[in-house]
Amino acid sequence: MEFVRNHIWQILIVLNYAIALSAVVTILHKKLNPTKALSYIIGLLALPFLGLIVYYLFGQEYRKTKIFSRKHVLNQSIVKKIQEQLELDTKEINVVDDLLDQKSKLIPLLYNSEKSKLTINNEVKLIKNGDNKFKLLFKDLKDAQHHIHLEYFVIKDDKIGTEVLNLLCEKANEGLEVRIVIDDVGSSISSKMKSKIKDSGIEMNPFMPVLFSKFTGQMNYRDHRKIIVIDGKIGYVGGINISDNYLNANNKRYWRDTHIRIIGEAVKPLQILFFTTWDFVSQEALEISKTYFPEHNCKENVPLQIAASGPDTDWSNIMEAIFVAITNAEDHVYITTPYFIPNSEIVTALQVTARSNIKVKIIVPKTSDSWIAEYATNSYLESLLEAGVEVYRYTKGFIHAKTMVVDGVFSTVGTTNMDYRSFNINFEVNALIYNKDISNQLTEFFNDDLKDCEQLDLKSWQQRSKQTKLIESVARLMAPLL
């Protein structure tokens, strides 16, 4: 016993490295992305104790293997049941083939991956910034007649969040079915508000609950989606969470974001996504009826696919769709993203496309809401500039929009950032839109945002200090963990 007391630190160090070496062997057997694997291995070996904590919080995949494999099976059975019972329509690719040319490759790619069907009968409204979103949303919530479904990464009971939650309580007291899924790390709702929500009859469940959520940071496998479905007729999806941060009326820092409101057939796959998540978080099998999937007769016919990805999907669906869209571009690619920490596939796609005399423009924030994400982003920009990619940094405030426009005929709006976490770890959802008018509107948004950007010059960018470049390199090494 005396020996143990006198050599406690030596014993702990030996124990640490015994566990760390075991973890290294596990990492090597998993055949992870080399950069990601190396990041974990360096952390485990170079940072005693801290490396193990980081690996435990971010590197373990046993939950993905066990829990999400079960969720995947449940999802497939739920989707099959809904499609069989309701006979949801399928659309042929040739409906939009003439418009899309090579872009039509995206449709079978997503259908073969996750049975993401093409919908045609849709009306789509682009929404610029949170102030406009909430004006529309409050009206739609007040007009709701049967049910309201929300699945959100961030819901806070600050000023705007309290207004939304109070309205949902009112609708529940009127007899409407109201269900909410909140991410347990991203969201923050007081006990008082939770009691009011429960007393009003709203069903609310957290996604992947964690202990001490305020201190867990970027915990793995988060529900990063922002979905609202109202009466099965109206759907919302995009980058705007429910929090005062997303409003500019009383915000010290200008927040630039993009969302869409959908009426039509594309609301059905959004509804299905919500049901699969609800089944997972509540362990309650909702009775599926046509009430949740009403027929639509829209004035417009905007072709649209809902693409979802996460640890429970066999393929990185959204990342693959972005990759195919970039590599099939013939004239231009315009990308807006708050976090640009891409995998090698997306970097190569952008470089090759730009070097093929196709105009590639990317907008990222000049000042991020995360210093390490900012430095990691900056580490990728020089290689893009060398390939001819035009890089712009947004200076008016923080740009949080997640959009892409290709050749003026294809566009996407959703929750997916251009980073490892969105591509491989978190649950995401994007709307893929095959329509010239919507693409033109998004292009106008993009060009307006360029007015508040500074364009990077390769020679000037290369003159960054050695200290800055070193910090960027360290941040980049940590990128797979961000």
Short mmCIF file of C-alpha atoms in Angstrom, two decimals:
data_model
loop_
_atom_site.label_atom_id
_atom_site.label_comp_id
_atom_site.label_asym_id
_atom_site.label_seq_id
_atom_site.Cartn_x
_atom_site.Cartn_y
_atom_site.Cartn_z
CA MET A 1 0.00 0.00 0.00
CA GLU A 2 2.89 2.31 0.84
CA PHE A 3 4.39 1.58 -2.58
CA VAL A 4 1.14 2.56 -4.30
CA ARG A 5 0.95 5.88 -2.41
CA ASN A 6 4.55 6.71 -3.25
CA HIS A 7 4.22 5.88 -6.92
CA ILE A 8 0.61 6.85 -7.60
CA TRP A 9 1.42 9.12 -10.59
CA GLN A 10 3.71 6.56 -12.19
CA ILE A 11 1.01 3.91 -11.83
CA LEU A 12 -1.63 6.21 -13.32
CA ILE A 13 0.62 7.06 -16.26
CA VAL A 14 1.30 3.39 -16.94
CA LEU A 15 -2.43 2.64 -16.68
CA ASN A 16 -3.20 5.57 -19.00
CA TYR A 17 -0.85 4.32 -21.72
CA ALA A 18 -2.03 0.74 -21.34
CA ILE A 19 -5.60 1.91 -22.06
CA ALA A 20 -4.37 4.32 -24.75
CA LEU A 21 -2.46 1.58 -26.60
CA SER A 22 -5.54 -0.62 -26.47
CA ALA A 23 -7.56 2.27 -27.96
CA VAL A 24 -4.92 2.75 -30.69
CA VAL A 25 -5.26 -0.91 -31.68
CA THR A 26 -9.05 -0.46 -31.82
CA ILE A 27 -8.68 2.66 -34.00
CA LEU A 28 -6.39 0.82 -36.43
CA HIS A 29 -8.86 -2.05 -36.74
CA LYS A 30 -11.69 0.37 -37.53
CA LYS A 31 -9.92 1.56 -40.71
CA LEU A 32 -11.00 5.15 -40.18
CA ASN A 33 -10.06 8.08 -42.39
CA PRO A 34 -6.24 8.29 -41.98
CA THR A 35 -6.33 11.93 -40.89
CA LYS A 36 -9.02 11.28 -38.33
CA ALA A 37 -7.26 8.14 -37.06
CA LEU A 38 -3.95 9.99 -36.77
CA SER A 39 -5.61 12.81 -34.84
CA TYR A 40 -6.95 10.40 -32.26
CA ILE A 41 -3.69 8.45 -32.03
CA ILE A 42 -1.58 11.59 -31.50
CA GLY A 43 -4.03 12.81 -28.86
CA LEU A 44 -3.97 9.49 -27.02
CA LEU A 45 -0.19 9.24 -26.99
CA ALA A 46 0.80 12.88 -26.58
CA LEU A 47 -1.84 13.99 -24.07
CA PRO A 48 -2.02 11.68 -21.03
CA PHE A 49 -5.52 11.47 -19.52
CA LEU A 50 -6.87 14.34 -21.70
CA GLY A 51 -6.39 12.22 -24.82
CA LEU A 52 -8.46 9.42 -23.28
CA ILE A 53 -11.21 11.85 -22.30
CA VAL A 54 -11.35 13.32 -25.82
CA TYR A 55 -11.40 9.87 -27.37
CA TYR A 56 -14.15 8.72 -25.02
CA LEU A 57 -16.31 11.73 -25.81
CA PHE A 58 -15.71 11.94 -29.56
CA GLY A 59 -14.05 8.80 -30.86
CA GLN A 60 -16.10 5.94 -29.53
CA GLU A 61 -18.43 4.40 -32.11
CA TYR A 62 -20.03 1.63 -30.10
CA ARG A 63 -23.19 3.71 -29.81
CA LYS A 64 -23.26 4.18 -33.55
CA THR A 65 -22.79 0.47 -34.15
CA LYS A 66 -25.39 -0.73 -31.65
CA ILE A 67 -27.95 2.04 -31.31
CA PHE A 68 -28.03 3.46 -34.82
CA SER A 69 -27.98 0.08 -36.53
CA ARG A 70 -31.21 -0.57 -34.64
CA LYS A 71 -32.53 2.85 -35.66
CA HIS A 72 -31.68 2.13 -39.30
CA VAL A 73 -33.72 -1.09 -39.23
CA LEU A 74 -36.63 0.68 -37.55
CA ASN A 75 -36.45 3.54 -40.05
CA GLN A 76 -36.66 1.15 -43.00
CA SER A 77 -39.66 -0.64 -41.54
CA ILE A 78 -41.45 2.64 -40.76
CA VAL A 79 -40.82 4.07 -44.23
CA LYS A 80 -41.95 0.84 -45.87
CA LYS A 81 -45.11 0.76 -43.77
CA ILE A 82 -45.97 4.39 -44.58
CA GLN A 83 -45.35 3.93 -48.30
CA GLU A 84 -47.41 0.75 -48.44
CA GLN A 85 -50.33 2.10 -46.42
CA LEU A 86 -50.52 5.50 -48.08
CA GLU A 87 -49.26 4.58 -51.56
CA LEU A 88 -47.07 7.65 -51.75
CA ASP A 89 -46.40 8.73 -55.31
CA THR A 90 -43.10 8.13 -57.09
CA LYS A 91 -41.92 10.26 -59.96
CA GLU A 92 -39.87 9.34 -62.98
CA ILE A 93 -36.53 10.97 -63.59
CA ASN A 94 -37.46 11.96 -67.14
CA VAL A 95 -39.97 14.46 -65.71
CA VAL A 96 -37.06 16.84 -65.10
CA ASP A 97 -34.37 15.26 -67.27
CA ASP A 98 -34.54 17.88 -70.00
CA LEU A 99 -33.98 20.68 -67.50
CA LEU A 100 -31.30 19.02 -65.43
CA ASP A 101 -29.10 17.33 -68.00
CA GLN A 102 -26.30 15.71 -65.95
CA LYS A 103 -27.78 16.99 -62.66
CA SER A 104 -30.39 14.22 -62.90
CA LYS A 105 -27.72 11.80 -61.65
CA LEU A 106 -28.52 13.07 -58.18
CA ILE A 107 -32.04 11.66 -58.27
CA PRO A 108 -31.19 7.96 -58.63
CA LEU A 109 -28.16 8.42 -56.34
CA LEU A 110 -30.37 9.49 -53.45
CA TYR A 111 -33.18 7.09 -54.31
CA ASN A 112 -30.86 4.11 -54.39
CA SER A 113 -29.20 5.18 -51.14
CA GLU A 114 -32.19 5.94 -48.93
CA LYS A 115 -35.29 5.70 -51.15
CA SER A 116 -35.47 9.50 -51.33
CA LYS A 117 -38.21 10.05 -53.89
CA LEU A 118 -38.49 12.93 -56.29
CA THR A 119 -41.52 15.13 -55.62
CA ILE A 120 -42.93 17.49 -58.21
CA ASN A 121 -46.04 19.26 -56.93
CA ASN A 122 -44.39 21.81 -54.64
CA GLU A 123 -44.36 25.51 -53.86
CA VAL A 124 -41.06 26.74 -52.41
CA LYS A 125 -40.43 30.07 -50.72
CA LEU A 126 -36.88 31.16 -49.93
CA ILE A 127 -36.53 32.95 -46.59
CA LYS A 128 -33.69 35.36 -45.91
CA ASN A 129 -32.81 35.66 -42.20
CA GLY A 130 -34.61 34.73 -39.01
CA ASP A 131 -36.79 37.84 -38.74
CA ASN A 132 -38.60 36.88 -41.95
CA LYS A 133 -38.78 33.20 -41.01
CA PHE A 134 -40.50 33.81 -37.69
CA LYS A 135 -43.07 36.20 -39.21
CA LEU A 136 -44.15 33.45 -41.60
CA LEU A 137 -43.86 30.72 -38.98
CA PHE A 138 -46.07 32.44 -36.40
CA LYS A 139 -48.84 32.84 -38.96
CA ASP A 140 -48.60 29.19 -40.03
CA LEU A 141 -48.59 27.98 -36.40
CA LYS A 142 -51.63 30.08 -35.55
CA ASP A 143 -53.49 28.67 -38.57
CA ALA A 144 -52.62 25.03 -37.74
CA GLN A 145 -55.65 22.72 -37.45
CA HIS A 146 -54.50 19.19 -36.59
CA HIS A 147 -50.81 18.75 -35.67
CA ILE A 148 -47.46 20.50 -35.34
CA HIS A 149 -44.17 18.58 -35.41
CA LEU A 150 -40.80 20.16 -34.58
CA GLU A 151 -37.34 18.59 -34.71
CA TYR A 152 -34.62 21.11 -33.84
CA PHE A 153 -30.96 21.24 -32.91
CA VAL A 154 -31.39 24.49 -30.96
CA ILE A 155 -34.51 25.60 -29.13
CA LYS A 156 -33.98 28.09 -26.32
CA ASP A 157 -36.62 29.71 -24.15
CA ASP A 158 -35.19 33.17 -24.67
CA LYS A 159 -37.45 35.90 -26.06
CA ILE A 160 -38.25 34.42 -29.50
CA GLY A 161 -38.08 30.85 -28.19
CA THR A 162 -40.56 31.65 -25.43
CA GLU A 163 -42.94 33.19 -27.98
CA VAL A 164 -42.77 30.04 -30.12
CA LEU A 165 -43.18 27.66 -27.17
CA ASN A 166 -46.06 29.69 -25.68
CA LEU A 167 -47.86 29.58 -29.02
CA LEU A 168 -47.32 25.82 -29.24
CA CYS A 169 -48.80 25.48 -25.74
CA GLU A 170 -51.83 27.49 -26.84
CA LYS A 171 -52.34 25.24 -29.86
CA ALA A 172 -52.00 22.12 -27.71
CA ASN A 173 -54.59 23.50 -25.28
CA GLU A 174 -56.89 23.95 -28.28
CA GLY A 175 -56.64 20.21 -28.90
CA LEU A 176 -53.94 20.00 -31.56
CA GLU A 177 -51.30 17.27 -31.48
CA VAL A 178 -47.94 18.93 -30.79
CA ARG A 179 -44.71 16.94 -30.71
CA ILE A 180 -41.21 18.31 -30.23
CA VAL A 181 -37.79 16.67 -30.56
CA ILE A 182 -34.90 18.72 -29.17
CA ASP A 183 -31.22 17.92 -29.30
CA ASP A 184 -30.04 17.53 -25.72
CA VAL A 185 -26.72 19.32 -26.33
CA GLY A 186 -27.84 22.11 -28.66
CA SER A 187 -31.07 23.10 -26.88
CA SER A 188 -31.63 24.80 -23.55
CA ILE A 189 -35.12 24.99 -22.02
CA SER A 190 -35.76 25.91 -18.37
CA SER A 191 -37.53 23.57 -15.96
CA LYS A 192 -40.36 26.09 -15.65
CA MET A 193 -40.98 26.10 -19.40
CA LYS A 194 -40.68 22.30 -19.57
CA SER A 195 -43.41 22.04 -16.92
CA LYS A 196 -45.66 24.38 -18.89
CA ILE A 197 -45.03 22.36 -22.05
CA LYS A 198 -45.93 19.12 -20.27
CA ASP A 199 -49.02 20.59 -18.59
CA SER A 200 -50.33 21.83 -21.96
CA GLY A 201 -50.25 18.30 -23.36
CA ILE A 202 -47.28 18.74 -25.66
CA GLU A 203 -45.11 15.65 -26.06
CA MET A 204 -41.43 16.58 -25.99
CA ASN A 205 -38.45 14.24 -26.06
CA PRO A 206 -34.70 14.87 -26.10
CA PHE A 207 -32.48 13.29 -28.74
CA MET A 208 -29.60 11.22 -27.31
CA PRO A 209 -29.70 12.64 -23.75
CA VAL A 210 -26.33 13.35 -22.14
CA LEU A 211 -25.23 14.29 -18.63
CA PHE A 212 -23.95 17.82 -18.08
CA SER A 213 -24.95 18.92 -21.58
CA LYS A 214 -23.65 22.45 -20.95
CA PHE A 215 -20.12 21.10 -20.63
CA THR A 216 -20.09 18.45 -23.35
CA GLY A 217 -19.49 20.83 -26.26
CA GLN A 218 -19.52 19.14 -29.66
CA MET A 219 -20.64 15.73 -28.46
CA ASN A 220 -20.97 13.17 -31.22
CA TYR A 221 -24.16 12.06 -32.98
CA ARG A 222 -26.23 15.18 -32.52
CA ASP A 223 -29.55 15.89 -34.23
CA HIS A 224 -28.54 18.96 -36.23
CA ARG A 225 -31.79 19.05 -38.23
CA LYS A 226 -34.28 21.93 -38.23
CA ILE A 227 -37.64 20.54 -39.33
CA ILE A 228 -41.16 21.84 -38.83
CA VAL A 229 -44.24 20.10 -40.27
CA ILE A 230 -47.65 21.74 -39.87
CA ASP A 231 -50.78 19.68 -40.64
CA GLY A 232 -48.73 17.64 -43.13
CA LYS A 233 -49.18 20.54 -45.54
CA ILE A 234 -46.41 23.02 -44.71
CA GLY A 235 -42.76 22.24 -44.02
CA TYR A 236 -39.78 24.32 -42.97
CA VAL A 237 -36.11 23.36 -43.30
CA GLY A 238 -32.82 25.29 -43.36
CA GLY A 239 -30.19 26.84 -41.14
CA ILE A 240 -32.27 28.96 -38.74
CA ASN A 241 -32.70 27.59 -35.21
CA ILE A 242 -35.15 28.87 -32.60
CA SER A 243 -33.11 31.35 -30.61
CA ASP A 244 -32.58 35.11 -30.31
CA ASN A 245 -29.14 34.67 -31.92
CA TYR A 246 -30.89 34.21 -35.27
CA LEU A 247 -32.76 37.52 -35.13
CA ASN A 248 -31.30 40.85 -36.21
CA ALA A 249 -33.91 43.19 -34.76
CA ASN A 250 -32.17 43.27 -31.36
CA ASN A 251 -28.95 41.43 -32.14
CA LYS A 252 -25.59 43.15 -31.69
CA ARG A 253 -24.00 40.96 -34.37
CA TYR A 254 -25.69 40.70 -37.77
CA TRP A 255 -26.72 37.10 -38.48
CA ARG A 256 -27.15 36.12 -42.12
CA ASP A 257 -29.05 32.88 -42.72
CA THR A 258 -31.29 31.07 -45.23
CA HIS A 259 -34.34 28.85 -44.75
CA ILE A 260 -37.14 27.55 -46.98
CA ARG A 261 -40.86 27.05 -46.58
CA ILE A 262 -42.38 24.20 -48.58
CA ILE A 263 -46.01 23.50 -49.43
CA GLY A 264 -46.68 20.26 -51.30
CA GLU A 265 -45.54 16.70 -51.78
CA ALA A 266 -42.05 17.28 -50.36
CA VAL A 267 -43.61 17.78 -46.93
CA LYS A 268 -44.33 14.03 -46.87
CA PRO A 269 -40.67 12.93 -46.71
CA LEU A 270 -40.09 15.60 -44.03
CA GLN A 271 -42.97 14.08 -42.10
CA ILE A 272 -41.51 10.60 -42.52
CA LEU A 273 -38.15 11.82 -41.22
CA PHE A 274 -39.85 13.24 -38.15
CA PHE A 275 -41.71 9.98 -37.55
CA THR A 276 -38.51 7.92 -37.72
CA THR A 277 -36.84 10.26 -35.21
CA TRP A 278 -39.91 10.27 -32.97
CA ASP A 279 -39.99 6.49 -32.94
CA PHE A 280 -36.34 6.50 -31.83
CA VAL A 281 -36.56 9.12 -29.07
CA SER A 282 -39.98 8.24 -27.65
CA GLN A 283 -40.12 4.48 -28.23
CA GLU A 284 -43.71 5.18 -29.22
CA ALA A 285 -45.08 3.78 -32.46
CA LEU A 286 -47.46 6.41 -33.74
CA GLU A 287 -50.47 5.17 -35.65
CA ILE A 288 -49.89 6.19 -39.25
CA SER A 289 -52.90 7.69 -41.00
CA LYS A 290 -53.59 9.80 -44.06
CA THR A 291 -54.31 12.71 -41.73
CA TYR A 292 -50.56 13.19 -41.44
CA PHE A 293 -50.11 12.89 -45.23
CA PRO A 294 -52.83 14.94 -46.93
CA GLU A 295 -53.02 15.25 -50.70
CA HIS A 296 -51.70 18.41 -52.31
CA ASN A 297 -52.78 20.42 -55.29
CA CYS A 298 -50.22 23.21 -55.53
CA LYS A 299 -50.21 25.95 -58.13
CA GLU A 300 -46.52 25.35 -58.80
CA ASN A 301 -44.52 22.28 -59.72
CA VAL A 302 -41.04 22.65 -58.27
CA PRO A 303 -39.12 19.33 -58.44
CA LEU A 304 -37.58 18.64 -55.05
CA GLN A 305 -35.92 15.82 -53.13
CA ILE A 306 -35.44 15.68 -49.37
CA ALA A 307 -32.00 14.26 -48.59
CA ALA A 308 -31.19 12.99 -45.11
CA SER A 309 -28.00 11.59 -43.69
CA GLY A 310 -26.58 10.54 -40.35
CA PRO A 311 -24.91 7.72 -38.46
CA ASP A 312 -27.94 5.54 -39.19
CA THR A 313 -27.60 5.74 -42.99
CA ASP A 314 -25.45 3.37 -45.02
CA TRP A 315 -24.00 6.19 -47.14
CA SER A 316 -23.03 9.83 -46.67
CA ASN A 317 -26.01 10.86 -48.77
CA ILE A 318 -25.80 14.63 -48.59
CA MET A 319 -22.02 14.74 -48.99
CA GLU A 320 -22.29 12.45 -52.03
CA ALA A 321 -25.02 14.65 -53.54
CA ILE A 322 -22.84 17.75 -53.08
CA PHE A 323 -19.89 15.90 -54.62
CA VAL A 324 -21.89 14.80 -57.70
CA ALA A 325 -23.35 18.30 -58.16
CA ILE A 326 -19.89 19.93 -58.04
CA THR A 327 -18.21 17.44 -60.35
CA ASN A 328 -21.01 17.70 -62.93
CA ALA A 329 -21.03 21.50 -63.04
CA GLU A 330 -20.64 23.01 -66.49
CA ASP A 331 -20.65 26.76 -65.79
CA HIS A 332 -20.56 27.69 -62.10
CA VAL A 333 -20.76 26.55 -58.49
CA TYR A 334 -21.70 29.02 -55.73
CA ILE A 335 -21.33 27.80 -52.15
CA THR A 336 -22.14 29.52 -48.85
CA THR A 337 -21.16 27.77 -45.63
CA PRO A 338 -20.41 28.91 -42.06
CA TYR A 339 -17.90 26.11 -41.46
CA PHE A 340 -15.58 24.93 -44.21
CA ILE A 341 -13.65 21.94 -42.87
CA PRO A 342 -14.21 19.51 -45.77
CA ASN A 343 -13.02 16.00 -46.44
CA SER A 344 -10.50 15.28 -49.18
CA GLU A 345 -13.24 14.28 -51.65
CA ILE A 346 -14.93 17.68 -51.55
CA VAL A 347 -11.59 19.54 -51.68
CA THR A 348 -10.55 17.55 -54.76
CA ALA A 349 -13.95 18.09 -56.41
CA LEU A 350 -13.69 21.86 -55.94
CA GLN A 351 -10.10 22.02 -57.14
CA VAL A 352 -10.68 19.91 -60.25
CA THR A 353 -13.86 21.81 -61.12
CA ALA A 354 -12.14 25.19 -60.80
CA ARG A 355 -9.13 24.01 -62.81
CA SER A 356 -11.55 22.95 -65.56
CA ASN A 357 -12.40 26.63 -66.19
CA ILE A 358 -15.66 26.40 -64.29
CA LYS A 359 -16.34 29.33 -61.98
CA VAL A 360 -16.29 28.22 -58.34
CA LYS A 361 -17.07 30.79 -55.64
CA ILE A 362 -17.25 30.16 -51.90
CA ILE A 363 -18.43 32.47 -49.11
CA VAL A 364 -17.26 31.79 -45.55
CA PRO A 365 -17.34 34.03 -42.46
CA LYS A 366 -14.35 36.28 -41.85
CA THR A 367 -14.94 35.93 -38.11
CA SER A 368 -16.49 32.66 -36.97
CA ASP A 369 -18.37 31.93 -33.76
CA SER A 370 -15.62 29.38 -33.02
CA TRP A 371 -11.96 30.45 -33.17
CA ILE A 372 -10.70 26.91 -33.75
CA ALA A 373 -13.20 26.38 -36.60
CA GLU A 374 -12.07 29.70 -38.09
CA TYR A 375 -8.40 28.70 -38.07
CA ALA A 376 -9.23 25.24 -39.40
CA THR A 377 -11.24 26.79 -42.25
CA ASN A 378 -8.39 29.16 -43.09
CA SER A 379 -5.99 26.22 -43.41
CA TYR A 380 -7.91 24.97 -46.47
CA LEU A 381 -8.20 28.25 -48.37
CA GLU A 382 -4.71 28.52 -49.86
CA SER A 383 -4.98 25.24 -51.80
CA LEU A 384 -8.36 26.34 -53.15
CA LEU A 385 -7.00 29.71 -54.24
CA GLU A 386 -4.10 27.99 -56.00
CA ALA A 387 -6.64 25.94 -57.99
CA GLY A 388 -8.54 29.04 -59.07
CA VAL A 389 -11.42 28.91 -56.59
CA GLU A 390 -12.67 32.39 -55.67
CA VAL A 391 -12.88 32.67 -51.88
CA TYR A 392 -14.85 35.46 -50.19
CA ARG A 393 -14.99 36.20 -46.47
CA TYR A 394 -18.20 37.74 -45.12
CA THR A 395 -17.53 40.88 -43.08
CA LYS A 396 -20.98 42.25 -42.20
CA GLY A 397 -21.50 39.78 -39.36
CA PHE A 398 -21.75 36.01 -39.16
CA ILE A 399 -23.00 34.11 -42.20
CA HIS A 400 -24.70 30.86 -41.17
CA ALA A 401 -26.49 30.00 -44.44
CA LYS A 402 -25.82 26.54 -45.89
CA THR A 403 -26.58 26.79 -49.61
CA MET A 404 -25.22 25.81 -53.02
CA VAL A 405 -26.23 26.74 -56.57
CA VAL A 406 -24.96 24.87 -59.64
CA ASP A 407 -25.37 26.13 -63.23
CA GLY A 408 -28.55 28.04 -62.36
CA VAL A 409 -30.68 24.88 -62.46
CA PHE A 410 -29.84 23.02 -59.24
CA SER A 411 -29.67 24.32 -55.68
CA THR A 412 -29.70 23.02 -52.15
CA VAL A 413 -30.72 24.57 -48.84
CA GLY A 414 -30.48 22.73 -45.56
CA THR A 415 -28.71 22.10 -42.29
CA THR A 416 -25.48 20.61 -43.64
CA ASN A 417 -22.20 22.44 -43.15
CA MET A 418 -19.17 21.73 -45.33
CA ASP A 419 -17.40 19.86 -42.54
CA TYR A 420 -16.59 16.43 -41.16
CA ARG A 421 -19.26 16.61 -38.50
CA SER A 422 -22.13 17.29 -40.90
CA PHE A 423 -20.88 14.80 -43.48
CA ASN A 424 -20.19 11.88 -41.14
CA ILE A 425 -21.40 12.33 -37.58
CA ASN A 426 -24.50 14.49 -37.15
CA PHE A 427 -28.06 13.95 -38.39
CA GLU A 428 -28.71 16.40 -41.21
CA VAL A 429 -31.38 17.22 -43.80
CA ASN A 430 -31.22 19.19 -47.06
CA ALA A 431 -33.71 20.08 -49.74
CA LEU A 432 -32.36 19.46 -53.25
CA ILE A 433 -34.22 21.74 -55.64
CA TYR A 434 -34.28 21.29 -59.43
CA ASN A 435 -35.68 24.64 -60.52
CA LYS A 436 -34.31 27.67 -62.41
CA ASP A 437 -36.39 30.28 -60.55
CA ILE A 438 -35.27 29.11 -57.11
CA SER A 439 -31.66 28.82 -58.32
CA ASN A 440 -31.84 32.37 -59.69
CA GLN A 441 -33.22 33.69 -56.39
CA LEU A 442 -30.45 31.96 -54.45
CA THR A 443 -27.93 33.40 -56.89
CA GLU A 444 -29.32 36.88 -56.13
CA PHE A 445 -28.89 36.15 -52.41
CA PHE A 446 -25.31 35.06 -53.13
CA ASN A 447 -24.47 38.15 -55.18
CA ASP A 448 -25.98 40.42 -52.52
CA ASP A 449 -23.83 38.73 -49.87
CA LEU A 450 -20.73 39.25 -52.03
CA LYS A 451 -21.22 42.99 -51.54
CA ASP A 452 -20.46 42.46 -47.85
CA CYS A 453 -17.41 40.26 -48.48
CA GLU A 454 -13.72 40.72 -49.00
CA GLN A 455 -12.18 38.57 -51.75
CA LEU A 456 -8.98 36.76 -50.84
CA ASP A 457 -5.92 37.28 -53.02
CA LEU A 458 -3.53 34.33 -53.24
CA LYS A 459 -0.31 36.32 -52.91
CA SER A 460 -1.58 38.33 -49.95
CA TRP A 461 -3.00 35.23 -48.29
CA GLN A 462 0.33 33.44 -48.61
CA GLN A 463 1.98 36.24 -46.63
CA ARG A 464 0.27 35.28 -43.37
CA SER A 465 2.68 35.04 -40.46
CA LYS A 466 4.37 31.75 -39.61
CA GLN A 467 2.65 31.81 -36.23
CA THR A 468 -0.78 32.11 -37.87
CA LYS A 469 -0.02 29.27 -40.27
CA LEU A 470 1.16 27.10 -37.36
CA ILE A 471 -2.08 27.70 -35.46
CA GLU A 472 -4.04 26.87 -38.63
CA SER A 473 -2.08 23.64 -39.05
CA VAL A 474 -2.81 22.57 -35.47
CA ALA A 475 -6.49 23.48 -35.89
CA ARG A 476 -6.59 21.51 -39.14
CA LEU A 477 -5.08 18.49 -37.40
CA MET A 478 -7.94 18.73 -34.92
CA ALA A 479 -10.52 19.24 -37.70
CA PRO A 480 -11.80 15.65 -37.68
CA LEU A 481 -12.63 16.12 -34.00
CA LEU A 482 -14.47 19.45 -34.39
#
